[in-house]
Short mmCIF file of C-alpha atoms in Angstrom, two decimals:
data_model
loop_
_atom_site.label_atom_id
_atom_site.label_comp_id
_atom_site.label_asym_id
_atom_site.label_seq_id
_atom_site.Cartn_x
_atom_site.Cartn_y
_atom_site.Cartn_z
CA MET A 24 198.91 81.76 -41.83
CA ASN A 25 197.24 85.39 -43.36
CA GLU A 26 197.43 88.81 -41.26
CA LYS A 27 193.69 88.70 -40.64
CA ALA A 28 193.94 85.41 -38.95
CA PHE A 29 197.05 86.02 -37.31
CA ASN A 30 195.67 88.43 -35.39
CA ASN A 31 192.34 86.90 -34.38
CA ILE A 32 194.04 84.10 -33.34
CA LEU A 33 196.07 86.66 -30.95
CA SER A 34 192.93 87.99 -30.05
CA LEU A 35 191.92 85.01 -28.69
CA SER A 36 194.54 84.19 -27.16
CA ALA A 37 194.28 87.72 -25.05
CA LEU A 38 190.52 86.60 -24.35
CA ALA A 39 192.37 83.38 -22.72
CA ILE A 40 193.63 85.22 -19.95
CA VAL A 41 191.07 87.52 -20.27
CA ALA A 42 188.70 84.82 -18.87
CA VAL A 43 191.55 84.48 -16.01
CA LEU A 44 192.15 87.71 -14.73
CA GLY A 45 187.88 88.04 -14.58
CA VAL A 46 187.72 84.80 -12.85
CA ALA A 47 189.53 86.03 -10.13
CA SER A 48 187.77 89.12 -10.16
CA PHE A 49 184.66 88.20 -9.86
CA TYR A 50 184.14 85.00 -9.33
CA LEU A 51 186.95 84.09 -6.84
CA GLY A 52 186.72 88.07 -5.39
CA PHE A 53 183.32 89.31 -5.32
CA ILE A 54 181.84 85.45 -4.76
CA ASP A 55 183.77 83.55 -2.42
CA LYS A 56 185.43 86.97 -0.99
CA GLU A 57 189.24 86.28 -1.86
CA SER A 58 191.23 88.97 -1.06
CA PRO A 59 194.78 89.20 -3.65
CA CYS A 60 197.97 88.93 -1.77
CA ILE A 61 201.05 91.80 -2.60
CA LEU A 62 202.33 88.98 -4.52
CA CYS A 63 198.62 87.67 -6.31
CA TRP A 64 198.04 91.46 -7.51
CA ALA A 65 202.03 91.60 -9.48
CA HIS A 66 200.42 88.50 -11.10
CA ARG A 67 197.55 90.36 -12.37
CA MET A 68 199.70 93.21 -13.36
CA LEU A 69 201.90 90.70 -15.46
CA MET A 70 198.87 89.48 -17.06
CA ILE A 71 197.13 92.96 -17.55
CA GLY A 72 200.43 93.97 -20.00
CA THR A 73 200.49 91.10 -21.84
CA VAL A 74 196.51 91.70 -22.95
CA MET A 75 197.49 95.50 -23.97
CA PHE A 76 200.94 94.17 -25.82
CA ALA A 77 198.94 91.69 -27.82
CA PHE A 78 196.35 94.60 -28.39
CA MET A 79 199.25 96.62 -29.61
CA ILE A 80 200.50 93.68 -32.01
CA VAL A 81 196.76 93.35 -33.42
CA ARG A 82 196.51 97.43 -34.14
CA TYR A 83 200.33 98.01 -35.06
CA GLY A 84 201.58 94.57 -36.02
CA PRO A 85 204.30 92.51 -34.65
CA LYS A 86 206.72 95.52 -33.52
CA PRO A 87 209.82 93.29 -32.42
CA LYS A 88 210.07 95.94 -29.45
CA TYR A 89 206.18 94.56 -28.70
CA VAL A 90 207.13 90.76 -29.25
CA GLY A 91 209.83 91.80 -26.44
CA TRP A 92 207.68 93.15 -24.05
CA ILE A 93 205.18 89.63 -24.22
CA ILE A 94 208.59 87.31 -23.49
CA PHE A 95 209.93 89.49 -20.86
CA ILE A 96 206.58 89.49 -19.04
CA GLY A 97 206.37 85.60 -19.68
CA VAL A 98 209.94 85.02 -18.45
CA PHE A 99 209.42 87.74 -15.35
CA GLY A 100 205.94 86.00 -15.07
CA MET A 101 206.97 82.18 -14.29
CA PHE A 102 209.78 84.08 -11.94
CA ALA A 103 207.21 85.71 -10.02
CA GLY A 104 205.28 82.54 -10.05
CA PHE A 105 208.14 80.58 -8.90
CA ARG A 106 208.96 82.85 -6.34
CA HIS A 107 205.31 83.26 -4.56
CA SER A 108 205.49 79.24 -4.93
CA SER A 109 208.50 78.53 -4.06
CA GLY A 110 207.86 79.01 0.58
CA SER A 111 204.95 76.50 0.84
CA PHE A 112 206.71 73.75 -2.72
CA ALA A 113 207.76 71.56 -0.04
CA TRP A 114 205.02 71.47 2.88
CA ASP A 115 202.76 68.23 3.02
CA ILE A 116 199.98 67.34 0.16
CA HIS A 117 197.62 69.77 0.17
CA GLN A 118 199.13 72.08 2.43
CA GLY A 119 198.77 75.68 0.85
CA TRP A 120 197.24 79.52 1.14
CA TRP A 121 193.73 79.74 -0.51
CA ALA A 122 191.69 77.91 -2.77
CA GLU A 123 192.81 75.49 -5.31
CA ILE A 124 191.68 75.27 -9.08
CA LEU A 125 192.69 71.36 -10.96
CA GLY A 126 193.96 71.19 -7.82
CA ALA A 127 196.81 73.83 -8.03
CA HIS A 128 196.67 76.58 -5.35
CA THR A 129 195.80 79.68 -7.25
CA TYR A 130 199.54 81.00 -6.60
CA THR A 131 200.97 78.18 -8.56
CA TRP A 132 198.92 79.70 -12.24
CA PRO A 133 200.92 82.35 -13.35
CA ILE A 134 203.98 79.70 -13.52
CA VAL A 135 201.81 77.75 -15.99
CA ILE A 136 200.19 80.68 -17.68
CA GLN A 137 203.13 82.73 -18.80
CA GLY A 138 204.87 79.89 -19.73
CA VAL A 139 202.22 78.91 -22.06
CA VAL A 140 202.31 82.63 -23.56
CA LEU A 141 205.98 82.11 -24.54
CA VAL A 142 205.34 78.58 -25.56
CA PHE A 143 202.67 80.20 -27.68
CA THR A 144 203.87 83.15 -28.82
CA ALA A 145 206.74 80.99 -30.09
CA LEU A 146 204.91 78.51 -32.34
CA LEU A 147 203.02 81.59 -33.39
CA PHE A 148 205.79 83.51 -34.85
CA TRP A 149 207.29 79.99 -36.00
CA PHE A 150 204.14 78.71 -38.08
CA THR A 151 203.54 82.44 -39.95
CA GLN A 152 205.77 83.31 -42.70
CA ASN A 153 206.89 86.62 -43.36
CA VAL A 154 205.15 87.82 -39.93
CA TYR A 155 206.59 91.28 -39.91
CA SER A 156 204.97 91.97 -43.34
CA PHE A 157 202.56 93.00 -41.46
CA VAL A 158 203.85 95.66 -39.09
CA SER A 159 202.45 98.83 -39.86
CA GLN A 160 203.69 102.39 -38.66
CA SER A 161 200.05 103.18 -38.69
CA TYR A 162 196.76 102.04 -36.43
CA LYS A 163 194.91 99.04 -38.22
CA PRO A 164 191.02 99.16 -38.10
CA LEU A 165 189.95 96.52 -35.39
CA SER A 166 187.95 93.72 -36.41
CA GLN A 167 184.44 93.40 -34.76
CA LEU A 168 185.63 90.39 -32.78
CA THR A 169 188.86 92.38 -31.32
CA LYS A 170 186.41 95.02 -30.25
CA THR A 171 184.27 92.92 -28.33
CA ILE A 172 187.36 91.21 -26.56
CA MET A 173 188.88 94.61 -25.79
CA LEU A 174 185.53 95.76 -24.42
CA ILE A 175 185.36 92.52 -21.87
CA PHE A 176 189.21 93.66 -20.96
CA MET A 177 188.02 96.62 -20.28
CA ILE A 178 184.96 95.47 -18.19
CA VAL A 179 187.39 92.86 -16.53
CA LEU A 180 189.88 95.50 -15.97
CA GLY A 181 186.97 97.60 -14.19
CA GLY A 182 186.54 94.84 -11.37
CA ASN A 183 190.24 94.24 -11.15
CA ILE A 184 190.31 98.03 -10.06
CA VAL A 185 187.25 98.31 -7.80
CA GLN A 186 189.09 95.30 -6.10
CA ALA A 187 191.72 96.74 -5.45
CA PHE A 188 190.16 99.81 -4.07
CA MET A 189 187.97 97.80 -1.87
CA SER A 190 190.95 95.24 -0.59
CA THR A 191 194.16 97.72 -0.72
CA GLY A 192 193.11 101.09 -1.31
CA LEU A 193 194.38 104.33 -2.36
CA PRO A 194 198.28 104.90 -2.55
CA PRO A 195 200.51 104.72 -0.72
CA ASN A 196 198.61 101.86 0.88
CA MET A 197 200.07 98.89 -0.62
CA GLY A 198 198.84 94.90 -0.11
CA VAL A 199 199.77 92.81 2.32
CA GLY A 200 200.43 88.85 2.46
CA ASN A 201 197.65 87.61 3.73
CA PRO A 202 194.95 89.47 3.46
CA ALA A 203 191.49 89.56 4.98
CA ARG A 204 188.69 88.41 2.86
CA LEU A 205 187.11 90.67 0.18
CA SER A 206 184.07 92.53 1.80
CA PHE A 207 181.45 95.41 0.31
CA ASN A 208 181.31 97.17 3.74
CA PRO A 209 183.93 99.99 4.23
CA ASP A 210 183.75 99.01 8.07
CA TYR A 211 185.89 95.75 7.31
CA TRP A 212 188.30 97.12 4.70
CA TYR A 213 191.90 96.82 5.84
CA TRP A 214 194.05 99.30 4.18
CA THR A 215 197.78 99.55 5.14
CA THR A 216 201.34 101.30 4.36
CA ASP A 217 202.91 98.71 6.35
CA SER A 218 204.52 96.53 2.99
CA TRP A 219 206.52 99.65 2.67
CA LYS A 220 208.63 98.66 5.63
CA ARG A 221 210.14 95.80 3.77
CA LEU A 222 211.95 97.71 1.33
CA SER A 223 214.13 99.35 4.47
CA ARG A 224 215.48 95.60 5.22
CA PRO A 225 218.67 94.66 4.06
CA THR A 226 218.98 92.68 1.24
CA ALA A 227 221.27 91.06 -0.74
CA PHE A 228 220.78 88.30 -3.79
CA ARG A 229 220.12 85.36 -1.47
CA ASN A 230 218.76 87.10 1.07
CA ALA A 231 218.91 85.20 4.39
CA TRP A 232 220.56 82.20 2.15
CA ASP A 233 223.49 84.29 1.97
CA VAL A 234 225.47 83.26 4.57
CA GLU A 235 228.87 83.03 4.97
CA GLN A 236 231.23 79.12 4.68
CA PRO A 237 231.71 77.44 8.51
CA ASP A 238 235.08 78.01 10.30
CA LEU A 239 237.94 75.03 8.92
CA PRO A 240 240.57 74.31 10.29
CA SER A 241 242.82 75.71 7.86
CA GLN A 242 240.02 78.06 6.07
CA PRO A 243 238.42 80.35 8.41
CA ALA A 244 235.71 81.92 6.64
CA THR A 245 233.61 82.98 9.42
CA LYS A 246 233.08 86.67 10.46
CA LEU A 247 232.52 85.76 14.26
CA GLN A 248 234.96 86.50 16.76
CA PHE A 249 236.20 83.36 18.80
CA THR A 250 237.45 83.38 22.41
CA LEU A 251 239.06 80.60 24.37
CA ASP A 252 238.22 81.99 27.49
CA SER A 253 235.67 79.83 29.31
CA THR A 254 234.55 82.38 31.71
CA GLN A 255 233.41 84.50 28.67
CA ALA A 256 230.85 81.40 28.25
CA PRO A 257 227.08 81.06 28.69
CA LEU A 258 227.10 78.35 30.96
CA ILE A 259 229.58 78.43 33.96
CA ALA A 260 231.82 75.09 34.48
CA THR A 261 230.94 72.19 36.11
CA ASN A 262 233.79 70.90 35.89
CA LYS A 263 237.29 71.04 34.77
CA LEU A 264 239.28 68.58 32.30
CA VAL A 265 243.16 68.55 32.14
CA VAL A 266 245.44 68.09 29.51
CA HIS A 267 247.41 64.65 30.77
CA LYS A 268 248.78 63.25 26.93
CA GLN A 269 249.01 64.83 23.78
CA ASP A 270 249.59 62.81 20.50
CA MET A 271 250.91 64.41 17.22
CA ILE A 272 249.11 62.57 13.83
CA GLU A 273 252.33 62.09 12.25
CA VAL A 274 250.51 59.73 9.37
CA PRO A 275 250.81 61.77 6.56
CA LEU A 276 247.07 63.15 5.32
CA ASN A 277 246.56 64.91 2.08
CA ALA A 278 245.23 68.46 4.45
CA PRO A 279 244.16 69.00 7.45
CA ALA A 280 242.11 66.97 9.57
CA THR A 281 238.38 67.95 10.02
CA ASP A 282 237.21 65.33 12.51
CA ILE A 283 238.52 61.83 14.13
CA ALA A 284 236.15 58.70 15.68
CA PHE A 285 237.19 55.56 17.53
CA ASN A 286 235.43 52.16 16.37
CA GLY A 287 235.87 51.01 20.22
CA LYS A 288 238.40 48.29 19.74
CA ASP A 289 241.44 48.51 17.97
CA LYS A 290 241.15 51.92 14.56
CA TYR A 291 240.39 55.38 14.66
CA PHE A 292 238.90 57.14 11.49
CA ILE A 293 240.16 60.64 10.60
CA THR A 294 238.05 62.44 7.72
CA THR A 295 240.56 65.29 6.21
CA GLU A 296 239.27 68.99 4.62
CA LYS A 297 240.26 67.33 1.15
CA TRP A 298 238.02 63.80 1.79
CA GLY A 299 240.79 62.28 2.68
CA LEU A 300 239.67 58.92 4.39
CA TYR A 301 241.63 57.07 6.95
CA LEU A 302 241.47 54.37 9.53
CA VAL A 303 244.57 54.51 11.11
CA ASP A 304 245.69 52.04 13.93
CA SER A 305 244.90 53.34 17.81
CA THR A 306 249.08 54.13 17.90
CA LEU A 307 248.37 56.83 15.52
CA SER A 308 251.02 55.53 13.35
CA GLU A 309 250.00 53.77 10.17
CA VAL A 310 247.31 53.70 7.93
CA LYS A 311 245.33 50.66 7.73
CA ARG A 312 242.97 51.95 4.72
CA PHE A 313 242.77 55.42 2.90
CA ALA A 314 240.42 57.05 0.25
CA VAL A 315 239.77 60.42 -1.65
CA LEU A 316 236.36 59.95 -1.95
CA ASP A 317 234.75 61.77 -5.32
CA HIS A 318 231.99 64.36 -3.70
CA LEU A 319 231.56 66.42 -6.96
CA ASN A 320 230.04 63.76 -8.79
CA GLY A 321 226.87 62.90 -6.38
CA ALA A 322 225.73 64.73 -3.24
CA ASN A 323 227.89 67.19 -2.50
CA GLY A 324 229.43 67.24 0.63
CA ARG A 325 231.38 70.05 0.06
CA VAL A 326 234.36 69.57 2.88
CA PRO A 327 233.41 66.89 5.69
CA VAL A 328 233.24 67.64 9.07
CA GLY A 329 231.81 65.09 10.93
CA SER A 330 232.30 61.56 11.52
CA ALA A 331 231.22 58.09 13.78
CA PHE A 332 231.01 54.46 13.27
CA PHE A 333 227.93 52.79 13.08
CA SER A 334 230.11 49.61 14.24
CA GLU A 335 233.80 48.15 14.52
CA THR A 336 234.03 48.12 10.42
CA GLU A 337 231.05 50.52 9.15
CA PHE A 338 230.90 53.91 9.51
CA GLY A 339 230.42 57.50 8.23
CA VAL A 340 230.78 61.02 7.04
CA LEU A 341 228.52 64.44 7.60
CA GLY A 342 229.62 67.47 4.79
CA TRP A 343 229.16 70.78 6.29
CA ASN A 344 225.61 71.25 4.38
CA LYS A 345 224.28 68.33 6.02
CA ILE A 346 225.39 66.37 2.68
CA PHE A 347 226.30 62.24 4.48
CA VAL A 348 227.87 59.26 3.63
CA PHE A 349 228.27 56.18 4.39
CA PHE A 350 230.98 53.78 4.09
CA LYS A 351 232.21 50.05 5.06
CA GLU A 352 235.71 48.40 4.56
CA ASP A 353 235.98 45.97 1.24
CA ASP A 354 238.43 44.07 0.15
CA THR A 355 236.48 42.44 -2.97
CA ARG A 356 235.58 46.07 -4.48
CA THR A 357 237.10 46.06 -7.88
CA ALA A 358 238.61 49.08 -9.16
CA LYS A 359 236.01 49.96 -11.92
CA GLN A 360 232.95 49.18 -9.33
CA ASN A 361 234.38 51.93 -6.92
CA PHE A 362 235.25 54.05 -10.09
CA PRO A 363 231.88 56.46 -9.58
CA SER A 364 232.76 56.75 -5.96
CA PHE A 365 235.94 56.82 -5.19
CA ILE A 366 238.96 59.56 -7.22
CA GLU A 367 241.93 57.35 -5.05
CA GLY A 368 241.89 53.98 -2.64
CA LEU A 369 239.93 52.63 -5.48
CA ASP A 370 239.72 49.20 -3.59
CA GLN A 371 239.15 49.58 0.08
CA TYR A 372 235.73 50.81 1.40
CA THR A 373 231.87 50.17 -0.20
CA VAL A 374 229.93 53.52 -0.21
CA THR A 375 226.46 51.89 1.32
CA ALA A 376 224.87 55.32 1.66
CA ARG A 377 224.57 58.81 0.45
CA GLY A 378 222.03 61.83 0.37
CA ALA A 379 220.71 64.59 2.26
CA TYR A 380 219.47 65.08 5.71
CA ASN A 381 217.02 67.57 5.63
CA THR A 382 215.72 69.52 8.37
CA VAL A 383 213.24 72.36 9.45
CA ARG A 384 214.92 74.27 12.77
CA ALA A 385 217.91 74.02 11.45
CA ARG A 386 217.61 74.54 7.61
CA MET A 387 219.62 77.71 7.36
CA LEU A 388 222.82 76.79 9.91
CA HIS A 389 225.41 74.72 8.79
CA VAL A 390 226.78 71.70 11.30
CA LEU A 391 230.63 70.61 12.13
CA SER A 392 229.77 67.56 13.76
CA MET A 393 227.86 64.20 13.78
CA ALA A 394 227.46 61.57 16.43
CA TYR A 395 225.86 58.28 16.35
CA LEU A 396 223.95 56.36 19.26
CA PRO A 397 223.13 53.31 19.39
CA GLU A 398 220.48 53.06 21.70
CA ASN A 399 218.04 54.57 19.72
CA ASN A 400 220.67 53.95 16.20
CA SER A 401 219.90 57.51 15.34
CA VAL A 402 222.57 60.07 13.74
CA TYR A 403 223.28 63.72 15.67
CA SER A 404 224.52 66.68 14.86
CA ALA A 405 224.89 70.10 15.90
CA THR A 406 224.27 73.56 14.12
CA VAL A 407 226.89 76.35 14.09
CA PRO A 408 226.37 79.87 14.54
CA ASN A 409 226.83 82.58 11.81
CA THR A 410 226.28 86.21 11.15
CA LYS A 411 222.02 85.86 9.96
CA HIS A 412 221.38 83.39 12.05
CA LYS A 413 222.51 82.19 15.95
CA LYS A 414 221.25 78.85 17.08
CA LEU A 415 222.01 75.62 18.55
CA ILE A 416 219.64 72.89 17.15
CA ILE A 417 220.42 69.49 17.91
CA SER A 418 219.06 67.13 15.07
CA ARG A 419 218.55 63.27 14.90
CA PHE A 420 218.00 61.10 12.24
CA ASP A 421 216.99 57.18 11.94
CA LYS A 422 219.11 56.04 10.62
CA LYS A 423 216.75 53.42 8.81
CA ASP A 424 215.47 55.77 6.99
CA ASN A 425 218.28 58.80 6.95
CA LEU A 426 215.29 61.15 7.84
CA LEU A 427 214.59 63.92 10.49
CA SER A 428 213.35 62.31 13.31
CA GLU A 429 213.32 65.32 16.17
CA GLU A 430 214.94 68.75 16.41
CA PHE A 431 215.90 70.38 19.82
CA VAL A 432 216.88 73.39 21.03
CA PRO A 433 218.72 71.73 24.95
CA SER A 434 217.55 73.08 27.50
CA VAL A 435 220.52 73.75 31.03
CA LYS A 436 219.35 71.50 33.83
CA GLU A 437 218.96 72.79 37.20
CA GLY A 438 221.49 74.11 38.95
CA ILE A 439 223.72 74.84 35.94
CA MET A 440 224.25 78.54 35.95
CA MET A 441 223.88 80.64 33.20
CA ARG A 442 225.66 84.01 32.28
CA LYS A 443 223.46 87.43 32.04
CA ASP A 444 223.15 88.75 28.41
CA THR A 445 224.38 84.92 27.17
CA ASN A 446 222.65 82.48 25.10
CA LEU A 447 223.60 78.82 24.13
CA ALA A 448 223.59 80.29 20.20
CA ASP A 449 227.61 81.55 21.12
CA TYR A 450 228.20 78.46 21.07
CA TYR A 451 230.56 77.12 18.09
CA ILE A 452 230.17 73.28 18.43
CA THR A 453 233.10 71.86 16.15
CA GLY A 454 232.61 68.34 17.28
CA LEU A 455 229.98 65.95 18.34
CA VAL A 456 230.30 62.51 19.52
CA ALA A 457 228.18 59.49 22.09
CA HIS A 458 229.50 57.72 24.72
CA GLU A 459 227.20 56.00 27.21
CA GLY A 460 224.12 57.23 25.94
CA ALA A 461 225.29 60.46 26.33
CA LEU A 462 226.38 63.18 24.22
CA TYR A 463 229.62 65.57 23.96
CA ALA A 464 229.66 68.33 21.91
CA VAL A 465 232.90 70.32 21.88
CA SER A 466 232.54 74.15 21.35
CA LYS A 467 235.77 75.70 19.46
CA GLN A 468 234.13 79.00 21.23
CA PHE A 469 234.88 79.26 24.95
CA SER A 470 237.17 75.86 25.56
CA GLN A 471 234.36 74.27 27.00
CA VAL A 472 232.20 70.56 26.24
CA LEU A 473 229.08 70.26 27.21
CA LYS A 474 227.30 66.76 27.56
CA ILE A 475 223.78 66.67 26.36
CA ASP A 476 221.63 63.47 27.39
CA PRO A 477 219.65 62.90 24.50
CA MET A 478 216.69 61.83 25.91
CA SER A 479 215.94 64.28 28.45
CA LYS A 480 217.31 67.05 25.82
CA GLN A 481 219.08 68.91 28.75
CA ILE A 482 222.85 69.60 28.86
CA THR A 483 223.51 67.98 32.09
CA GLN A 484 227.27 69.06 32.66
CA VAL A 485 230.11 71.29 32.36
CA TYR A 486 233.75 70.75 31.28
CA GLU A 487 235.96 73.73 30.60
CA PHE A 488 239.72 72.96 29.57
CA SER A 489 242.32 74.62 28.67
CA GLY A 490 245.46 74.82 26.22
CA ILE A 491 243.65 73.68 22.76
CA ALA A 492 243.81 76.16 20.07
CA ASN A 493 241.90 74.99 17.40
CA PRO A 494 239.20 72.18 18.24
CA GLN A 495 238.34 70.41 15.55
CA GLY A 496 236.78 67.36 17.32
CA ILE A 497 235.87 64.74 19.63
CA THR A 498 236.10 61.07 20.77
CA PHE A 499 236.31 58.60 23.36
CA ASN A 500 238.95 55.64 23.46
CA ASN A 501 238.44 53.18 26.45
CA GLY A 502 236.33 55.98 28.28
CA ILE A 503 239.17 58.61 28.26
CA MET A 504 237.96 61.70 26.08
CA GLN A 505 240.15 63.09 23.29
CA ILE A 506 239.65 66.57 21.54
CA LEU A 507 241.28 66.90 18.45
CA SER A 508 242.90 69.84 17.41
CA TYR A 509 244.66 71.54 13.70
CA GLU A 510 247.81 74.09 15.64
CA GLN A 511 250.46 75.76 13.47
CA GLY A 512 250.19 73.04 10.31
CA LYS A 513 250.30 69.81 12.65
CA ASN A 514 247.22 67.43 13.80
CA ILE A 515 247.28 66.83 17.34
CA LEU A 516 245.57 64.92 19.09
CA TYR A 517 244.62 65.75 23.08
CA SER A 518 243.56 62.60 26.05
CA LEU A 519 241.67 64.86 28.97
CA ALA A 520 240.60 63.72 32.16
CA GLU A 521 239.00 65.69 35.20
#
C-alpha cells in the first residue's frame, strides 16, 4: 500500500467517526433533543481526539507518538464505555438509558467504536509495508478528500460545541449524570456545578465494592468492634437463655469450625475454614463421613460459613460470598468421578449443585449464615455489616431453581422495645437455622438470638444469653437450641434453655 492510499483510507476512517459525532449532535441532539450525560461527553471528546490524531498522521506521517495516542485513546475509550454501561448491564431485557441504535443503547456504542479503531489500526499497519517511511519532519500537502473531511469535522465539532454550551454551559459548570432534554430556549438550560462535589468523596480503586472480608472464627478481618453485652443491643430482650450443657467437639477437624447443622435424627454436619465437610454422630465423638471440597476449581465460595440439611442425607453449604454447594451422601461414586470436586474423601459425597446466589439489596454485603425452611422449600441467609455498608437483610432463595425469591429487612413485632439511636444493622448474624416454621439468628454482636417469622417478616422474640465468647453457628437438636463457638483454639457446642 502506497502513502496516498494509506492517507485516503485513514481520512475515510476519520470520516466514519465524524459521522458518528454528527449523528450524535445534529440528529440525536438538535432533532431528538437528547442531551449527553457527563460520561457521554467524555466519549465524544475521546472520539474527537482520535480524529485529530488521525489527521496528524495524514499531515506528518505515522510517527510513533501519534499512533501511540490513538491506541491509548482506544483502550481508554473501551474502558470508559464499559464503565458507563456496567451500571445497566444486569438490567432486564430492553432496559437502559436514552435511545437505542440497532438495539444497543447509545452509551454502549463507544465500546464498539473504540474497539474497531484498535482493530483497524492494527490491520492498517499490518498490511502496509515500510509504513514509517511515510514519516515527514515537515507538513505534507493535503489531498482534496482530506480537506473536505476536515471541513466536515469542523462543522460537526462546532455543532457539538453549541450543544455543549446549551446543555452544560461555560466552566465551572459541568455535565450531569441525568440531564434534561435539549432546548433552544435559554429558560430551560440547566447549568450546574454539582458534579464537582463527587471529587470530595472518599475513593478507592474499587470504591463501594472495596470492603473488608467478614469475621471468621480464627481470622478476625473486620474493623468493626464487637461486644458481648446484650444491654447495648438494639432490641431489649424478651426472653433469657441459660447454658445448661457444653460439649467439646473432640473429633479432629482440619480447621476451626464455621457452622453446624443437625439432620433431625442422628448426625451433625460441621464445616470448617478449610472446606472440611464432616458428618459426625450425635455424640460428637465419631466422624461418619469426611471430605475436603476443591473450592478453587469451580465457583469459589472462599470460606464456608453456613450449612443446612435438606433431608437426612442431603445438605448444603454457603460461602461468605454467597456461593453455594449442595451435597448428598453417596457410596457409589468412584474416586475418578469425584476428583473434579474433592481434594480428600473422594468416595463420600456427590455434589448435586454448585453456583452463586445473586441478590439485589444484599449485593454489597457478605453473609455468615444459612438456613433451610422445608415449609416453602427455601434457603435463607442473613447479611453482616461492614465498614461501608450496614444493613440487616434476610434473603430467600427457592431451592427449585436457586434464584432469589425475596429480600426483606425484618420489622419488629409490636411490644418489643428498641433502644434509642440503634439500628437492626448493628447485629452481626453468624448463624441461622429454621425450626418449627421460624428462623433463629444468632448474633456475635450483643449475645442475642432473634426469632424471625418468615411469613410476617417480623422479629417476634429476642433471646439474650451469656458465657459464649465467639458464636459461629446455631442449630436445634430435638427441640434444644445449640450454639457453636470457637474459643481459645477449641470448638464448643453449647446447649441452652429458657
